[in-house]
Every structure is written in structure tokens, then in C-alpha cells.
Coordinates of C-alpha atoms in Angstrom, one line a residue:
Chain B
M13 CA 51.0 14.3 -20.8
Q14 CA 49.9 12.4 -18.3
S15 CA 46.3 10.9 -17.9
V16 CA 44.7 10.4 -14.5
L17 CA 41.5 8.3 -13.5
I18 CA 39.6 10.3 -11.6
H19 CA 36.2 9.0 -11.9
P20 CA 36.0 5.2 -11.8
L21 CA 33.4 3.5 -14.1
V22 CA 30.8 3.1 -11.2
V23 CA 31.1 6.5 -10.1
R24 CA 30.5 7.9 -13.7
V25 CA 27.4 5.4 -14.3
T26 CA 25.9 6.0 -10.6
H27 CA 26.4 9.8 -11.4
W28 CA 24.3 10.3 -14.4
I29 CA 21.6 7.6 -13.4
N30 CA 21.7 9.8 -9.9
V31 CA 21.1 12.9 -11.7
L32 CA 17.9 11.5 -14.0
A33 CA 16.4 9.9 -10.9
V34 CA 17.2 13.1 -8.2
L35 CA 15.0 15.3 -11.6
I36 CA 12.5 12.7 -11.2
M37 CA 12.0 12.8 -7.4
I38 CA 12.7 16.6 -7.2
T39 CA 10.2 17.5 -10.2
S40 CA 7.4 15.0 -9.1
G41 CA 7.8 16.3 -5.3
W42 CA 7.0 19.6 -6.2
S43 CA 4.2 18.6 -8.2
I44 CA 2.7 16.6 -4.7
Y45 CA 4.1 19.7 -2.4
N46 CA 1.5 21.6 -4.2
A47 CA -1.6 19.7 -3.4
S48 CA -1.0 21.1 -0.4
P49 CA 1.5 23.1 0.1
L50 CA 3.4 23.3 3.5
F51 CA 4.3 27.3 3.1
P52 CA 2.4 29.6 1.5
F53 CA 4.2 29.4 -2.0
E54 CA 3.4 27.1 -4.9
I55 CA 5.7 25.6 -7.3
P56 CA 5.2 26.7 -11.2
S57 CA 3.5 23.8 -12.5
Q58 CA 5.6 24.1 -15.5
I59 CA 8.9 22.6 -14.1
T60 CA 6.8 19.7 -11.9
L61 CA 6.5 16.3 -13.2
G62 CA 3.1 14.2 -13.5
G63 CA 0.6 16.6 -14.5
W64 CA -1.4 16.2 -11.2
L65 CA -1.4 14.4 -8.3
A66 CA -1.7 10.6 -9.7
G67 CA 0.7 11.3 -11.8
A68 CA 3.2 13.0 -9.6
L69 CA 3.0 9.9 -7.4
Q70 CA 3.3 7.5 -9.6
W71 CA 6.4 9.2 -10.9
H72 CA 7.6 9.9 -7.4
F73 CA 6.9 6.0 -6.5
A74 CA 8.2 4.6 -9.4
G75 CA 11.5 7.0 -9.5
M76 CA 11.9 6.5 -5.4
W77 CA 13.4 2.5 -6.9
L78 CA 15.7 4.0 -9.2
F79 CA 17.2 6.8 -6.7
A80 CA 17.4 4.7 -3.7
L81 CA 19.0 1.6 -5.5
N82 CA 21.2 3.7 -7.6
G83 CA 22.6 5.1 -4.3
L84 CA 22.7 2.3 -2.6
V85 CA 25.0 0.8 -5.3
Y86 CA 27.3 4.1 -5.2
L87 CA 27.7 4.0 -1.3
A88 CA 28.5 0.4 -1.4
Y89 CA 30.9 0.7 -4.1
G90 CA 32.5 4.1 -2.2
I91 CA 32.9 2.2 1.0
A92 CA 34.2 -0.8 0.1
S93 CA 36.6 0.5 -2.3
G94 CA 37.7 3.2 -0.1
H95 CA 37.0 6.3 -2.7
L96 CA 34.5 7.6 -0.5
R97 CA 37.5 7.9 2.0
R98 CA 40.5 8.9 -0.6
K99 CA 37.9 11.6 -2.4
L100 CA 36.2 13.0 0.6
L101 CA 38.4 12.8 3.8
P102 CA 39.9 14.6 6.1
I103 CA 37.4 17.5 6.2
T104 CA 38.3 19.9 8.5
P105 CA 36.3 23.2 9.1
R106 CA 39.1 25.6 9.1
A107 CA 40.0 24.3 5.9
V108 CA 36.2 24.7 4.6
L109 CA 36.0 27.9 5.5
H110 CA 39.4 29.2 4.0
D111 CA 38.8 27.1 0.4
I112 CA 35.1 28.6 0.1
R113 CA 36.9 32.2 1.1
E114 CA 38.9 32.0 -1.5
A115 CA 36.6 30.5 -3.8
L116 CA 34.2 33.5 -3.7
R117 CA 37.3 35.6 -4.3
G118 CA 37.5 33.6 -7.4
H119 CA 40.7 31.4 -6.6
L120 CA 39.3 28.3 -7.2
A121 CA 41.9 25.7 -5.9
H122 CA 41.2 23.2 -8.1
D123 CA 44.1 22.7 -10.6
D124 CA 44.7 19.2 -10.1
L125 CA 41.3 17.2 -11.0
S126 CA 42.4 14.2 -9.2
V127 CA 41.9 16.0 -5.2
Y128 CA 39.0 17.4 -4.1
N129 CA 39.7 21.3 -2.1
A130 CA 38.4 21.3 1.6
A131 CA 34.8 23.2 -0.1
Q132 CA 34.2 20.1 -2.4
R133 CA 35.3 17.9 -0.5
A134 CA 32.2 19.2 2.5
A135 CA 29.5 19.9 -0.2
Y136 CA 29.8 16.5 -1.7
V137 CA 29.7 15.0 1.8
A138 CA 26.3 17.4 3.0
L139 CA 25.1 16.3 -0.5
I140 CA 25.2 12.6 0.4
I141 CA 23.8 13.7 4.2
A142 CA 21.1 15.4 2.4
L143 CA 20.0 12.7 -0.2
V144 CA 20.2 10.1 2.8
V145 CA 17.6 12.1 4.8
M146 CA 15.4 12.6 1.8
V147 CA 15.2 8.6 1.8
A148 CA 14.8 8.1 5.6
S149 CA 12.3 11.3 5.7
G150 CA 10.7 9.8 2.6
L151 CA 9.9 6.3 3.7
A152 CA 8.7 7.5 7.4
I153 CA 6.3 9.7 5.1
W154 CA 5.1 6.7 3.1
K155 CA 4.7 4.1 6.1
P156 CA 4.1 6.1 9.3
V157 CA 2.8 3.3 10.7
Q158 CA 4.8 0.1 9.8
L159 CA 8.4 2.3 10.5
Y160 CA 7.0 4.3 13.4
W161 CA 10.0 3.9 15.0
L162 CA 12.1 5.7 11.8
A163 CA 8.9 8.5 11.9
S164 CA 9.0 8.7 15.5
L165 CA 12.8 10.2 15.5
M166 CA 11.6 12.7 13.4
G167 CA 8.6 14.2 15.2
D168 CA 6.1 11.7 13.8
Y169 CA 4.3 12.1 10.1
E170 CA 4.0 15.8 9.6
G171 CA 8.0 16.3 11.4
A172 CA 9.1 14.1 8.8
R173 CA 7.2 15.8 5.7
L174 CA 9.1 18.8 7.2
L175 CA 12.5 17.4 7.0
H176 CA 11.5 16.1 3.6
F177 CA 11.1 19.4 2.2
F178 CA 14.4 20.9 4.0
A179 CA 16.5 18.0 2.8
M180 CA 15.0 18.3 -0.4
A181 CA 15.7 21.9 -0.2
A182 CA 19.4 21.3 0.8
V183 CA 19.9 19.1 -2.0
F184 CA 18.2 21.7 -4.6
F185 CA 20.7 24.2 -3.1
I186 CA 24.1 22.2 -3.4
V187 CA 23.3 20.8 -7.3
L188 CA 22.6 24.7 -7.8
V189 CA 26.4 25.8 -6.6
H190 CA 27.5 22.2 -8.0
V191 CA 26.4 23.2 -11.3
T192 CA 27.4 26.9 -11.3
M193 CA 31.3 25.2 -10.6
V194 CA 30.8 23.1 -13.8
V195 CA 30.2 26.1 -15.3
L196 CA 32.7 28.0 -13.9
V197 CA 35.2 25.1 -14.4
P198 CA 34.3 23.4 -17.6
R199 CA 37.0 21.5 -18.1
T200 CA 35.7 19.4 -14.9
F201 CA 32.6 18.7 -17.3
P202 CA 34.1 15.9 -19.9
T203 CA 35.6 13.7 -17.2
M204 CA 32.3 13.2 -15.2
F205 CA 32.1 10.8 -19.4
T206 CA 35.6 10.3 -19.9
G207 CA 36.8 9.4 -16.2
R208 CA 39.9 11.0 -17.2
F209 CA 42.0 14.1 -16.9
R210 CA 45.2 15.0 -18.6
R211 CA 48.1 16.1 -16.1
T212 CA 49.9 18.8 -18.1
S213 CA 52.5 19.3 -15.8
Chain Y
M21 CA -2.0 29.6 6.2
S22 CA -5.3 28.9 7.1
M23 CA -7.0 25.3 7.6
D24 CA -9.8 26.8 4.5
R25 CA -6.9 27.5 2.1
K26 CA -5.4 24.3 2.8
F27 CA -8.6 21.9 2.9
T28 CA -10.7 23.5 -0.1
I29 CA -8.6 21.3 -2.5
H30 CA -11.6 20.0 -4.1
R31 CA -12.6 18.3 -6.9
S32 CA -15.9 18.2 -8.9
P33 CA -16.7 14.9 -10.9
A34 CA -16.1 17.4 -13.7
L35 CA -13.0 18.8 -12.9
A36 CA -11.6 15.4 -12.0
N37 CA -12.6 14.2 -15.2
L38 CA -10.6 17.3 -16.7
E39 CA -7.8 16.5 -14.7
R40 CA -7.8 12.5 -16.2
R41 CA -7.3 14.1 -19.3
L42 CA -5.4 16.6 -18.7
F43 CA -3.3 14.0 -16.9
L44 CA -3.1 11.5 -20.1
K45 CA -2.8 14.3 -22.6
R46 CA 0.1 17.0 -20.6
G47 CA 0.9 15.2 -18.2
L48 CA 3.4 12.6 -19.6
S49 CA 4.3 15.2 -21.7
L50 CA 7.1 16.4 -19.2
G51 CA 8.1 12.7 -18.4
A52 CA 8.4 11.6 -22.0
L53 CA 10.1 14.4 -23.1
S54 CA 12.6 14.4 -20.8
L55 CA 13.5 10.4 -20.7
L56 CA 12.6 9.8 -24.4
A57 CA 12.8 12.9 -26.3
G58 CA 11.8 12.6 -30.2
C59 CA 9.7 9.5 -29.3
D60 CA 6.2 9.3 -30.8
I61 CA 2.9 9.0 -28.5
T62 CA 3.2 5.0 -28.2
D63 CA 6.3 5.7 -26.3
Q64 CA 4.1 8.0 -23.7
E65 CA 1.4 5.0 -23.4
G66 CA 4.6 2.8 -22.8
V67 CA 6.1 5.2 -20.0
Q68 CA 2.6 5.4 -18.3
R69 CA 2.5 1.2 -19.0
L70 CA 5.9 1.6 -16.7
L71 CA 4.3 3.4 -14.0
N72 CA 1.4 1.5 -13.9
A73 CA 3.0 -1.6 -13.5
M74 CA 5.1 0.3 -10.6
S75 CA 2.4 1.1 -9.0
R76 CA 1.3 -2.7 -8.9
W77 CA 5.1 -3.4 -7.7
N78 CA 4.2 -0.9 -4.9
D79 CA 1.0 -2.7 -4.1
G80 CA 2.8 -6.5 -3.7
V81 CA 5.4 -4.5 -1.7
Q82 CA 2.8 -2.6 1.0
D83 CA 1.2 -5.7 1.4
W84 CA 4.4 -7.6 2.1
L85 CA 5.6 -4.2 4.7
F86 CA 2.3 -4.7 6.5
D87 CA 2.2 -5.7 10.0
P88 CA -1.3 -7.3 11.1
K89 CA -0.4 -6.7 14.4
R90 CA 1.3 -3.1 14.2
L91 CA -1.0 -0.4 15.4
A92 CA -1.0 2.7 14.3
P93 CA -0.6 5.6 17.0
E94 CA -3.6 6.8 19.3
F95 CA -3.9 10.3 20.7
P96 CA -4.9 12.0 23.4
E97 CA -8.5 14.1 22.7
S98 CA -6.6 17.0 23.6
R99 CA -4.6 16.6 20.1
I100 CA -8.2 16.5 18.1
T101 CA -7.9 18.5 15.0
R102 CA -10.9 21.3 15.0
P103 CA -12.4 21.7 13.3
F104 CA -11.9 18.2 11.2
P105 CA -11.7 19.2 7.5
F106 CA -13.5 17.9 4.8
N107 CA -12.7 16.1 1.9
A108 CA -14.3 14.7 -1.1
Y109 CA -14.0 14.7 -4.4
Y110 CA -17.5 17.1 -4.2
S111 CA -17.5 20.5 -2.2
E112 CA -19.1 20.4 1.0
S113 CA -22.2 22.0 -0.2
E114 CA -23.0 18.9 -2.3
V115 CA -22.8 16.3 0.4
V116 CA -25.1 13.3 -0.1
E117 CA -28.0 13.1 2.1
V118 CA -29.0 10.0 3.4
D119 CA -32.4 9.0 5.0
G120 CA -31.4 7.0 7.9
S121 CA -34.7 5.6 9.1
S122 CA -35.4 3.9 5.4
Y123 CA -31.3 3.0 5.4
K124 CA -30.1 -0.4 4.9
L125 CA -26.6 -1.6 4.5
E126 CA -26.6 -4.2 1.6
L127 CA -24.2 -7.2 1.6
A128 CA -23.1 -8.9 -1.3
G129 CA -20.1 -11.4 -2.6
M130 CA -18.8 -14.1 -0.3
I131 CA -20.8 -13.6 2.4
R132 CA -23.2 -15.9 4.3
E133 CA -25.7 -14.0 5.8
K134 CA -26.7 -11.1 3.5
K135 CA -29.6 -9.7 5.1
P136 CA -29.3 -6.0 5.3
W137 CA -28.5 -4.0 8.4
T138 CA -30.9 -1.1 9.3
L139 CA -29.1 1.6 11.8
A140 CA -31.0 0.6 14.4
E141 CA -29.4 -2.8 14.4
L142 CA -25.7 -1.8 13.5
Y143 CA -25.8 1.2 16.7
T144 CA -26.9 -2.3 18.8
L145 CA -23.3 -4.0 17.8
P146 CA -20.3 -3.6 20.5
Q147 CA -18.7 -0.4 19.8
V148 CA -15.1 1.4 20.0
S149 CA -13.0 4.4 19.4
Q150 CA -10.2 5.7 18.2
V151 CA -8.2 8.7 18.1
T152 CA -5.8 8.4 15.5
R153 CA -4.4 10.3 12.3
H154 CA -6.0 10.6 9.0
I155 CA -3.6 11.2 6.0
C156 CA -4.3 12.6 3.2
V157 CA -2.6 11.5 -0.5
E158 CA -2.4 15.5 -0.7
G159 CA -0.2 15.3 1.7
W160 CA -1.9 17.3 5.1
S161 CA -2.7 15.1 8.0
A162 CA -5.3 15.7 10.7
I163 CA -6.4 13.9 14.1
G164 CA -9.7 12.9 14.5
K165 CA -12.1 10.8 16.7
W166 CA -14.0 7.9 15.5
S167 CA -16.3 5.4 17.4
G168 CA -18.2 2.2 15.9
V169 CA -17.9 -1.4 15.3
R170 CA -14.8 -3.2 14.8
F171 CA -14.7 -4.2 11.2
S172 CA -13.3 -7.6 11.8
D173 CA -15.7 -8.3 14.8
F174 CA -18.5 -7.3 11.6
L175 CA -17.2 -9.2 9.0
A176 CA -17.4 -12.3 11.3
R177 CA -20.9 -12.1 12.5
I178 CA -21.8 -11.6 8.4
G179 CA -20.0 -14.9 7.8
A180 CA -17.5 -13.1 5.0
D181 CA -15.1 -15.6 4.0
T182 CA -12.0 -13.8 5.1
T183 CA -9.6 -16.2 2.8
A184 CA -11.2 -13.6 0.1
K185 CA -8.6 -10.9 -1.8
Y186 CA -10.5 -8.3 -1.4
V187 CA -14.0 -6.1 0.6
G188 CA -15.4 -3.2 -2.0
F189 CA -17.5 -0.9 -1.1
Q190 CA -20.6 1.3 -2.9
C191 CA -21.4 4.6 -1.3
A192 CA -24.2 6.6 -1.3
D193 CA -22.5 9.6 -2.9
D194 CA -21.6 7.4 -5.8
Y195 CA -18.0 6.8 -4.7
Y196 CA -16.4 3.4 -4.6
G197 CA -13.4 1.8 -3.4
S198 CA -11.7 -1.8 -2.4
I199 CA -9.2 -2.8 0.3
D200 CA -7.3 -6.0 1.3
M201 CA -8.8 -8.4 3.2
A202 CA -5.6 -8.3 5.6
T203 CA -6.4 -4.7 6.3
A204 CA -10.2 -5.2 6.4
L205 CA -9.2 -7.9 9.5
H206 CA -6.7 -5.4 10.9
P207 CA -8.1 -4.4 14.7
Q208 CA -8.3 -0.6 14.1
T209 CA -9.7 -1.0 10.9
Q210 CA -14.0 0.6 12.2
L211 CA -17.6 0.9 10.6
S212 CA -17.7 4.3 11.9
L213 CA -21.2 5.2 13.2
R214 CA -20.0 8.2 15.2
Y215 CA -17.5 11.6 15.1
A216 CA -16.3 12.7 17.9
D217 CA -19.0 11.4 20.0
E218 CA -21.7 12.5 18.2
L219 CA -23.7 10.4 15.3
L220 CA -21.3 10.7 12.2
P221 CA -22.6 14.4 10.4
P222 CA -23.3 14.2 6.7
K223 CA -20.1 15.8 5.7
Y224 CA -17.9 13.2 7.6
G225 CA -20.1 10.2 6.1
Y226 CA -23.4 10.0 7.5
P227 CA -24.6 7.4 8.6
M228 CA -21.5 5.0 8.4
K229 CA -18.0 4.8 6.9
L230 CA -15.3 2.8 7.1
R231 CA -11.8 4.2 9.2
I232 CA -8.8 2.7 8.5
P233 CA -5.8 4.1 10.0
T234 CA -3.2 2.2 8.2
K235 CA -4.3 3.7 5.2
L236 CA -4.2 7.3 3.5
G237 CA -7.9 8.9 3.7
F238 CA -9.1 8.4 0.4
K239 CA -9.2 4.9 1.2
N240 CA -11.9 5.2 3.8
P241 CA -15.2 5.5 2.1
K242 CA -17.7 7.8 3.1
H243 CA -21.8 7.5 3.4
I244 CA -21.3 3.3 2.5
A245 CA -24.2 1.5 1.7
A246 CA -23.0 -1.9 0.2
I247 CA -19.8 -4.2 1.1
F248 CA -19.0 -7.0 -0.6
V249 CA -16.5 -9.5 -0.6
T250 CA -14.6 -10.3 -3.7
N251 CA -12.0 -12.7 -5.2
E252 CA -12.2 -10.0 -8.7
Y253 CA -10.0 -6.4 -8.1
P254 CA -12.7 -3.8 -7.6
G255 CA -10.6 -0.9 -7.9
G256 CA -11.7 2.3 -6.7
Y257 CA -12.8 6.0 -7.4
W258 CA -9.2 7.7 -7.2
E259 CA -7.5 4.5 -8.0
D260 CA -9.2 4.4 -11.5
K261 CA -7.5 7.6 -11.8
G262 CA -4.0 6.4 -11.2
Y263 CA -3.8 6.5 -7.5
N264 CA -2.3 3.8 -6.0
W265 CA -4.3 1.0 -4.7
Y266 CA -2.7 0.0 -2.1
S267 CA -2.2 3.6 -0.3
G268 CA -1.0 2.0 3.0
S269 CA 0.5 3.9 6.1

């Protein structure tokens, strides 16, 4: 039996910090959304953070530092070490569609946990992009005057606000699929703590 | 969604008070539970202290980010939001009525000429206009047109000590607030006497409001009765309840 390191320490630590940070950002963000809903629905207050607008804003503007700094560490490590390129590339649309179809049929091509299938690669890349958009649109909402160039890329303040909402929805959806897949393939779960996976063949 | 639905999220003082208590009692519990499961009340206070410290830190970051020459975008009059939303910590039926004929703007603190100003005197000062976006801390925004005296001109005229840290405001509706000197001196910060070319109506802050397009809406006090310049942090109505003090755009 051979033990293989599949999640380096930096990835494991930043993953769990990111879980906490995204939880804080999304639940406080929902509370902020409720102060002036963009759409004709509100988020149930039981699953929001902060109690009322001021508390939610305090969480959001404190959590953003944890979220952004942790994300920078992850991306810097992932790019410098080649981890992102090795794990997430290449991605071809044909392979992604094929693997999604297979997954929906119940054939999860994930026997070797050290290699991501195309659907996983696409999902993780989409998550990283959505989180980067989240930060960029959040900065544009926070500083539409000082960072006017960023806001103007997104259709000004109101455009950035919409984009921030849709990026949140994308993150929420991808996380939902991610957690569902972990439940379906539970042996992936301990690897995010130990970093190791025992190859049986 | 109708404008009415969107803009009727106003708080009476009693409600604000209740919210404040809920915030202290229940608001932290979710965070405290998720972060510090099993810890007692002192840890909740610890979390609140940490959040307050981060808010002060963010004041500093925003002060550093603030470019005194960067102008807020201005819009053509066709983009003005009609009707412009009313917003305050009370409802529109409770708007304070200020008697313009007896009104006098009081000045205090680090100011050389503290003589109070009548409205007639204020109306004779050089006037400027702006069509800018008002962004509420709640998230919504609206574009309006304000006219009045450039605040930096007024501060120069009354001999305000512009090396001081803060400019504070006391309002006829018992609202109060304060801003940093750099923002007070920004070219678009305006003592507004008119809205949409008409005398400022009561609901928008008669006889005078401070318009700051580089800060969130609640940093724009209405019904200003007194202005003071100080080095001691004056706080503000919402800031004392937890909103970030700097709240710059």
C-alpha cells in the first residue's frame, strides 16, 4: 500500500480558513442583502450573521480581510508551486461535458484521488473565478469613487452590486455541489485533513 | 420592486433602540456560536471588541485610500431618480419643521469667526451645483441634484482650523454626526440649500444639509443646526450604534 500526498499543507490550511471566511462573508452578506433586497425575496434571518445591518456590515468588513488575504496566499502558492496548473489543467469542454454526463449516471471517475476529472477541474476553476469576481465587485461597491475604474468596468455602482450578488449565487451553487460530492464520495473527506491518500493497487 | 417597498426601511428611535439591543444580545450569538462554540458571554464581548477594532482599522484604510482630488461621478439631469427617496431614522410624517425666519446656524470649536449665520446670509454666498449618486448603507442608490455653498469655501470664510481632525454636526432632528477634515475640504462636499433647483424641502433636510458624494448617505446630515471643528472624536447617531465611522465611497 502506497501513501500519496495529494493536498499540500498550504492547500489544506487555506481550504479550511476559506470555509470559515466564505461562511462569514455569505451569511453576513445575506443580512446586508435583506436591508435592501435586489429581488423580491429575502434570506431567512435565521441563517444570516450579524443580527441587523450594522452587525452584518462589521462581520462583512472584518471577514473580507481574512477571506482576501487567505485567498492571496492560496493563489500565490498555487501559481508559484505549479499546484494549480498541475491539478486543474488542461480543461477541454468535451471532457467536461463527458465527465458531467458520467457523474450524473452515477459513474464517478474519481478512483485515483490524486487526479481530478474534467468536471472537477471545471468546477474548481469556476469557483476560483467566482471568488475573484466576488472580491473585485465587492471592492467596486465599497469604493465606487476611489476605485471608479473598477466600478466602471462593471456598469457602475448598481452593476457591481448585481455582479456581487450573482457571484455569490455562483459560489453558493458550486459549494453545494462540492459538499454533495464529498458526501457521495466520503473517502475524499479525510484527505483534506491528512493530505494523504492510500493507493490500494 | 416598487420604490415604496424599497425605501420604507426606516427606523423609529424606539425600533433602532430595540435593534441595538437585539444586536448586542442575539446578533453576536450566531457568530459566537460558530466561531467559539462552548464559550461564555465574555467571549461574545471579545468578538465584538475584535469587530470594533477591525472597524477602526477600516477607518484608517479608507482614510489612506481617499484621494482628495478624486471626484465622484457626475450625471446628466436626465438620470436623476424621481421621486428621490426619503430616508431618516424616523418616518416621513415625523420630519422636523424648522422656521427659516428665526433659523441661525451656530458655529463652535476651532473656528475663528463664530458669529451665527442667518439663512439670508447663507443664500448670498457663491453657489455651486452637482448631480451625484447618493449611496445608502442599506445598498440602494439614487441620483439627485443639490445646490449650495462649497463646504471648503465656507470653512475658509469662517476661519476654521483645517488642521483639526474632525468637523461635527448637530441637527434640528436630534441627528448628529462627524466627518474627517480631508473629506470636509473635498471640492464636492457641499452645504446644500437647494434640491432640484428648489429650496431644500423639509423631507430632504430644510434649511440645510451636508452633501458628501464621497461618503454613504447616513454621513450626509440634514437640518443642520450647528457645525463645530474639533480634534476629539465626536461619533455620530448611527456610528455609535455600530456603523463604520469613515464610510467613504
